[in-house]
Short mmCIF file of C-alpha atoms in Angstrom, two decimals:
data_model
loop_
_atom_site.label_atom_id
_atom_site.label_comp_id
_atom_site.label_asym_id
_atom_site.label_seq_id
_atom_site.Cartn_x
_atom_site.Cartn_y
_atom_site.Cartn_z
CA MET A 705 -8.06 7.00 -15.33
CA VAL A 706 -10.53 4.23 -16.09
CA ILE A 707 -13.29 3.77 -13.57
CA ALA A 708 -13.67 0.15 -12.55
CA LYS A 709 -17.22 -1.16 -12.96
CA VAL A 710 -16.89 -3.40 -9.93
CA GLU A 711 -20.49 -3.38 -8.72
CA GLU A 712 -21.83 -4.18 -12.18
CA PHE A 713 -19.26 -6.94 -12.61
CA LEU A 714 -20.08 -8.54 -9.25
CA GLU A 715 -23.78 -8.48 -10.08
CA LYS A 716 -23.08 -10.49 -13.24
CA LEU A 717 -20.62 -12.79 -11.51
CA SER A 718 -22.66 -13.67 -8.41
CA PRO A 719 -25.10 -16.16 -10.06
CA LEU A 720 -22.41 -17.93 -12.13
CA THR A 721 -21.02 -21.29 -11.04
CA THR A 722 -19.44 -23.01 -14.06
CA LEU A 723 -15.79 -22.42 -14.93
CA LYS A 724 -16.69 -21.70 -18.54
CA ASP A 725 -19.18 -18.94 -17.75
CA ILE A 726 -16.93 -17.37 -15.12
CA LYS A 727 -13.93 -17.42 -17.43
CA ILE A 728 -15.89 -15.76 -20.26
CA LEU A 729 -17.11 -12.97 -17.97
CA CYS A 730 -13.63 -12.36 -16.54
CA ASN A 731 -12.07 -12.21 -20.01
CA GLN A 732 -14.74 -9.77 -21.18
CA GLU A 733 -14.09 -7.45 -18.25
CA LEU A 734 -10.31 -7.67 -18.71
CA ASP A 735 -10.72 -6.80 -22.38
CA TYR A 736 -12.81 -3.78 -21.37
CA LEU A 737 -10.07 -2.61 -19.00
CA ARG A 738 -7.36 -3.08 -21.63
CA LYS A 739 -9.36 -1.08 -24.16
CA GLU A 740 -10.02 1.76 -21.72
CA LEU A 741 -6.35 1.86 -20.70
CA SER A 742 -5.09 1.63 -24.32
CA ILE A 743 -3.15 -1.54 -23.60
CA GLU A 744 -2.62 -3.76 -26.62
CA THR A 745 -0.86 -7.08 -27.07
CA LYS A 746 2.33 -7.38 -29.11
CA PHE A 747 2.71 -10.60 -31.09
CA SER A 748 5.72 -12.47 -32.42
CA GLN A 749 6.09 -13.36 -36.10
CA LEU A 750 4.60 -16.74 -35.23
CA GLY A 751 1.54 -15.06 -33.76
CA TYR A 752 2.27 -15.61 -30.08
CA PRO A 753 1.88 -12.83 -27.49
CA VAL A 754 5.28 -11.49 -26.38
CA GLY A 755 4.57 -8.13 -24.73
CA VAL A 756 2.31 -5.11 -24.52
CA ILE A 757 1.91 -1.69 -26.03
CA GLY A 758 1.14 0.60 -23.10
CA ASP A 759 1.88 0.40 -19.38
CA ALA A 760 0.61 -2.85 -17.84
CA ARG A 761 1.09 -1.41 -14.35
CA ARG A 762 -2.11 0.59 -14.88
CA LEU A 763 -3.96 -2.64 -15.67
CA LYS A 764 -2.49 -4.28 -12.58
CA GLN A 765 -3.93 -1.51 -10.40
CA GLN A 766 -7.41 -2.09 -11.80
CA VAL A 767 -7.13 -5.88 -11.56
CA SER A 768 -6.21 -5.55 -7.88
CA ILE A 769 -9.43 -3.59 -7.27
CA TYR A 770 -11.52 -6.30 -8.92
CA ARG A 771 -9.76 -9.19 -7.17
CA LYS A 772 -10.30 -7.55 -3.80
CA ALA A 773 -14.00 -7.16 -4.63
CA ILE A 774 -14.29 -10.79 -5.76
CA ARG A 775 -12.98 -11.90 -2.36
CA THR A 776 -15.98 -10.23 -0.70
CA LEU A 777 -18.42 -12.59 -2.42
CA GLU A 778 -19.89 -15.42 -0.40
CA THR A 779 -18.41 -18.74 -1.51
CA ASN A 780 -19.95 -22.19 -1.66
CA SER A 781 -19.26 -25.61 -3.15
CA LYS A 782 -20.48 -24.50 -6.59
CA ASN A 783 -18.66 -21.20 -7.11
CA SER A 784 -15.35 -21.87 -5.37
CA PHE A 785 -12.43 -24.23 -4.99
CA PHE A 786 -10.26 -25.16 -2.01
CA LYS A 787 -6.78 -23.75 -1.59
CA ILE A 788 -4.20 -24.32 1.15
CA ILE A 789 -3.16 -21.02 2.79
CA ASP A 790 -0.94 -20.96 5.89
CA GLY A 791 -1.63 -24.62 6.52
CA ALA A 792 -5.41 -24.23 6.36
CA GLN A 793 -7.88 -25.23 3.67
CA VAL A 794 -9.91 -22.22 2.56
CA ARG A 795 -12.39 -21.56 -0.24
CA GLN A 796 -11.53 -19.12 -3.03
CA HIS A 797 -13.93 -17.93 -5.71
CA LYS A 798 -13.34 -19.48 -9.11
CA ALA A 799 -13.07 -16.03 -10.69
CA LEU A 800 -9.71 -15.53 -8.96
CA ARG A 801 -8.29 -18.16 -11.32
CA TYR A 802 -9.07 -16.04 -14.35
CA PHE A 803 -9.15 -12.40 -13.28
CA ASN A 804 -5.46 -11.76 -13.51
CA LEU A 805 -2.77 -10.39 -15.79
CA ALA A 806 -1.43 -12.51 -18.60
CA GLU A 807 2.15 -13.71 -18.13
CA TYR A 808 3.52 -11.27 -20.71
CA GLU A 809 1.70 -8.43 -18.93
CA LYS A 810 3.26 -9.50 -15.63
CA ARG A 811 6.70 -9.38 -17.30
CA ASP A 812 5.99 -5.84 -18.48
CA VAL A 813 5.02 -4.81 -14.94
CA ASN A 814 8.18 -6.33 -13.44
CA THR A 815 10.41 -4.74 -16.10
CA ARG A 816 8.90 -1.31 -15.56
CA ASP A 817 9.07 -1.63 -11.78
CA ARG A 818 12.77 -2.54 -11.88
CA ALA A 819 13.50 0.36 -14.22
CA ARG A 820 11.57 2.74 -11.99
CA VAL A 821 13.43 1.61 -8.88
CA ARG A 822 16.81 2.16 -10.59
CA GLN A 823 15.74 5.64 -11.67
CA ASP A 824 14.32 6.51 -8.27
CA LYS A 825 17.40 5.37 -6.39
CA SER A 826 19.76 7.37 -8.61
CA ASN A 827 18.25 10.71 -7.57
CA ARG A 828 16.37 10.46 -4.31
CA LYS A 829 15.22 13.78 -2.90
CA SER A 830 15.51 15.04 0.67
CA PHE A 831 13.01 17.04 2.73
CA ASP A 832 12.60 18.73 6.10
CA ALA A 833 11.48 15.69 8.10
CA VAL A 834 10.85 17.61 11.32
CA ALA A 835 8.60 20.14 9.54
CA VAL A 836 6.69 17.33 7.81
CA ILE A 837 6.14 15.55 11.12
CA ASP A 838 5.00 18.74 12.84
CA LYS A 839 2.55 19.50 10.03
CA SER A 840 1.16 15.96 10.20
CA ILE A 841 0.57 16.26 13.94
CA GLU A 842 -1.20 19.58 13.32
CA LEU A 843 -3.51 17.80 10.86
CA LEU A 844 -4.67 15.45 13.63
CA GLU A 845 -6.01 18.43 15.58
CA LEU A 846 -8.28 19.62 12.75
CA ASP A 847 -11.97 18.72 12.50
CA SER A 848 -11.62 17.41 8.92
CA TYR A 849 -11.49 13.63 8.79
CA ILE A 850 -9.54 13.88 5.52
CA CYS A 851 -6.84 15.92 7.26
CA LYS A 852 -6.69 13.41 10.10
CA VAL A 853 -6.25 10.53 7.62
CA ALA A 854 -3.47 12.41 5.80
CA GLY A 855 -1.71 13.05 9.09
CA LEU A 856 -1.92 9.41 10.14
CA TYR A 857 -0.59 8.33 6.73
CA LEU A 858 2.69 10.11 7.48
CA LEU A 859 2.86 9.38 11.20
CA THR A 860 2.01 5.66 11.03
CA GLY A 861 2.82 4.65 7.45
CA ARG A 862 -0.51 2.83 7.11
CA ARG A 863 -2.91 2.84 4.16
CA HIS A 864 -6.23 4.67 3.68
CA GLU A 865 -8.39 1.60 4.37
CA GLU A 866 -6.28 0.57 7.35
CA ILE A 867 -6.60 4.02 8.92
CA LEU A 868 -10.34 4.36 8.34
CA VAL A 869 -11.65 0.80 8.47
CA THR A 870 -9.47 -2.14 9.48
CA GLY A 871 -6.42 -0.93 11.39
CA GLN A 872 -5.93 -1.23 15.15
CA PHE A 873 -3.07 0.41 17.05
CA ASN A 874 -2.58 -1.33 20.39
CA THR A 875 0.10 -1.36 23.08
CA PRO A 876 3.24 -2.96 21.59
CA THR A 877 4.50 -6.32 22.76
CA SER A 878 8.06 -7.42 23.29
CA ASP A 879 9.54 -9.03 20.17
CA ALA A 880 13.16 -10.01 20.64
CA ASP A 881 13.20 -11.99 17.40
CA SER A 882 12.50 -8.97 15.20
CA ILE A 883 15.51 -7.14 13.78
CA ILE A 884 13.87 -3.89 14.89
CA GLY A 885 12.32 -5.23 18.10
CA GLU A 886 14.77 -3.69 20.55
CA TRP A 887 14.67 -0.33 18.76
CA LEU A 888 10.88 -0.22 18.88
CA GLU A 889 10.84 -1.18 22.55
CA PHE A 890 13.35 1.35 23.84
CA ASP A 891 14.03 4.16 21.33
CA ILE A 892 10.80 5.26 19.65
CA ASP A 893 7.04 5.34 20.05
CA SER A 894 5.49 2.19 18.65
CA ALA A 895 2.26 0.22 18.36
CA LEU A 896 1.12 -3.35 17.83
CA PHE A 897 -0.60 -2.99 14.47
CA SER A 898 -3.27 -5.33 13.10
CA GLY A 899 -5.71 -5.09 10.21
CA GLN A 900 -3.27 -4.96 7.31
CA VAL A 901 -5.25 -5.11 4.06
CA LYS A 902 -2.62 -6.39 1.62
CA ARG A 903 -1.39 -9.68 3.00
CA LYS A 904 -0.96 -11.73 -0.20
CA GLY A 905 -3.20 -14.45 1.23
CA LYS A 906 -1.39 -14.56 4.58
CA THR A 907 -3.03 -14.51 7.99
CA ASP A 908 -3.41 -11.10 9.66
CA ASN A 909 -0.67 -11.47 12.25
CA PRO A 910 -0.20 -8.29 14.36
CA TYR A 911 3.31 -6.82 14.36
CA ASN A 912 5.02 -3.86 16.01
CA ILE A 913 5.53 -0.69 13.97
CA PRO A 914 7.28 2.63 14.67
CA LEU A 915 5.16 5.73 15.22
CA LEU A 916 6.23 9.32 14.62
CA ALA A 917 3.68 10.56 17.17
CA PRO A 918 2.69 9.31 20.65
CA LEU A 919 0.59 6.15 20.66
CA ASP A 920 -2.23 7.76 22.66
CA LEU A 921 -2.56 10.53 20.06
CA VAL A 922 -2.75 7.95 17.26
CA GLN A 923 -5.34 5.94 19.19
CA ASP A 924 -7.44 9.00 20.00
CA THR A 925 -7.46 10.08 16.35
CA THR A 926 -8.34 6.59 15.15
CA ARG A 927 -11.14 6.41 17.69
CA TRP A 928 -12.47 9.78 16.47
CA LEU A 929 -12.50 8.49 12.89
CA ARG A 930 -14.37 5.33 13.86
CA ILE A 931 -17.06 7.40 15.60
CA ASN A 932 -17.37 10.29 13.16
CA LYS A 933 -16.69 8.44 9.89
CA PRO A 934 -17.85 4.89 10.55
CA HIS A 935 -17.48 2.15 7.94
CA LYS A 936 -19.07 -1.26 7.68
CA PRO A 937 -16.74 -4.28 7.42
CA GLY A 938 -15.55 -4.62 3.85
CA GLN A 939 -16.75 -1.15 2.87
CA ARG A 940 -14.43 0.90 0.68
CA PRO A 941 -12.79 3.78 2.53
CA LYS A 942 -14.45 7.12 1.90
CA GLY A 943 -12.79 10.23 0.53
CA SER A 944 -10.08 8.81 -1.78
CA LYS A 945 -10.28 11.74 -4.20
CA GLU A 946 -10.46 14.31 -1.40
CA LEU A 947 -7.48 12.70 0.32
CA GLY A 948 -5.36 13.02 -2.81
CA LEU A 949 -6.28 16.69 -3.15
CA SER A 950 -5.49 17.32 0.51
CA VAL A 951 -2.07 15.67 0.23
CA ARG A 952 -1.19 17.87 -2.72
CA LYS A 953 -2.40 21.03 -0.99
CA VAL A 954 -0.80 20.41 2.41
CA PHE A 955 2.50 18.79 1.41
CA GLN A 956 3.17 19.65 -2.24
CA ASP A 957 1.85 23.18 -2.68
CA SER A 958 3.54 24.26 0.55
CA GLY A 959 6.88 22.81 -0.56
CA LEU A 960 7.08 20.51 2.46
CA LEU A 961 7.51 17.34 0.43
CA PRO A 962 9.01 17.08 -3.07
CA ILE A 963 7.62 14.85 -5.78
CA PRO A 964 9.81 11.71 -6.01
CA SER A 965 12.03 11.38 -9.07
CA GLY A 966 10.47 9.48 -11.94
CA LYS A 967 6.98 9.55 -10.40
CA ASP A 968 3.75 11.41 -11.18
CA GLU A 969 3.40 15.14 -11.57
CA TYR A 970 1.82 15.43 -8.15
CA LEU A 971 2.10 13.91 -4.71
CA ASN A 972 -0.23 11.12 -3.67
CA PRO A 973 -0.86 9.39 -0.32
CA HIS A 974 1.56 6.59 -1.19
CA ASN A 975 4.36 9.17 -1.16
CA LEU A 976 3.59 9.87 2.50
CA ARG A 977 4.28 6.20 3.24
CA SER A 978 7.60 6.60 1.46
CA ALA A 979 8.41 9.69 3.55
CA TYR A 980 7.50 7.75 6.71
CA SER A 981 9.87 4.97 5.65
CA ALA A 982 12.72 7.42 4.97
CA ILE A 983 12.28 9.10 8.35
CA CYS A 984 12.07 5.85 10.30
CA TRP A 985 15.11 4.44 8.50
CA GLN A 986 17.29 7.35 9.59
CA LEU A 987 16.01 7.16 13.17
CA TYR A 988 16.85 3.47 13.20
CA ARG A 989 20.28 3.92 11.62
CA TYR A 990 21.37 6.50 14.17
CA SER A 991 19.88 4.84 17.23
CA ALA A 992 22.15 3.34 19.84
CA ILE A 993 20.82 -0.17 19.29
CA SER A 994 20.53 -0.50 15.52
CA GLN A 995 21.68 -3.76 13.97
CA ASN A 996 23.44 -4.55 10.73
CA CYS A 997 20.51 -4.07 8.37
CA THR A 998 19.94 -2.72 4.86
CA GLU A 999 17.29 -0.11 4.10
CA ASP A 1000 15.09 -2.41 2.03
CA ILE A 1001 15.07 -5.11 4.74
CA PHE A 1002 14.18 -2.45 7.31
CA VAL A 1003 11.30 -1.13 5.17
CA LYS A 1004 10.06 -4.68 4.65
CA ALA A 1005 9.90 -5.10 8.44
CA ILE A 1006 8.04 -1.87 9.24
CA MET A 1007 5.57 -2.35 6.39
CA GLY A 1008 4.75 -5.94 7.32
CA HIS A 1009 5.71 -7.43 3.96
CA THR A 1010 5.61 -11.22 4.05
CA GLU A 1011 7.22 -12.24 0.76
CA GLU A 1012 10.75 -13.66 0.71
CA THR A 1013 12.20 -10.84 -1.42
CA THR A 1014 12.33 -7.09 -0.77
CA GLN A 1015 10.73 -6.21 -4.12
CA SER A 1016 7.70 -4.55 -2.50
CA ALA A 1017 9.95 -2.60 -0.13
CA GLN A 1018 11.87 -1.17 -3.09
CA SER A 1019 8.82 0.84 -4.15
CA TYR A 1020 9.08 2.88 -0.93
CA LEU A 1021 12.70 4.01 -1.45
CA ASP A 1022 11.68 7.39 -2.88
CA TYR A 1023 13.46 9.75 -0.48
CA GLU A 1024 16.86 9.99 1.22
CA LEU A 1025 17.40 12.61 3.90
CA ASN A 1026 20.55 14.70 3.59
CA ASN A 1027 22.93 15.17 6.52
CA ASN A 1028 21.39 18.46 7.69
CA GLU A 1029 17.88 17.02 7.82
CA VAL A 1030 19.12 13.85 9.52
CA GLN A 1031 20.79 15.90 12.25
CA LYS A 1032 17.62 17.92 12.87
CA LEU A 1033 15.66 14.68 13.09
CA ILE A 1034 18.13 13.11 15.53
CA ASP A 1035 18.07 16.23 17.68
CA ARG A 1036 14.26 16.06 17.75
CA TYR A 1037 14.02 12.42 18.85
CA TYR A 1038 17.28 11.45 20.54
CA GLU A 1039 18.68 14.56 22.22
#
């Protein structure tokens, strides 16, 4: 995997103000990433770009890292432009205009994502949800902050940075307008979550989420992490590599959680979010107050996705509990 040279890039970008200079620097860095990732452009007979050789999804991952870093730079009238977001005029760094995938690379990403979703849905694996939940709760009791983060991944469905840096889990509020509002209020532990890191430019509006552990346990663990592994605002979350290794050791090597069909050769933290989604979906489906709702719409709600479609939610449909595991789960929570 290519290592993004974000700090070096930001150092070069910071003094630049003209569109020409910023565009040149962005294009140079994108070319570096493409070379490192072995991504080449395919051209038509007329010499126009029509596609890529390689997997543009890998480039998208790296571009996301850079774009997030660019947003941390201080903006002013010389290095930024105004953009309307949620009815407000905000400044965005000029580099965000240029540090992005080409249109043909975006098409490759979308094509591969759709193909992956079809493959994943055709053979979704089950797992012992109760055992996975119990193991995750055990992880919260350990002294290792990495273990605590892994446990919260499964029990809350939140990301690494949200767990360690930005996320807040407060007492839930009543939300009759939400399709899952009544379920969260009466049938399952829940929290009012704020601090979501991927908002696609939207305002950070808190929303209620299901929890697979008591709220006070989640709050106590989060408080422990803030004290014992403090981060400054905007700082990257620590322990990404160690977290991946821990997830593989605790959940994969033990056989607790299978590797999703069509995915990598090992489990990663994202898979724990998928497992959380699969568990919550079944608890919602078999609750006494569930509404007419599809799985992707449900996942969109619990993950706080703000786009009109359910495309992002589709990437979490990795698992599907079989009848035996569903019954054990229902007995655990509803009997």
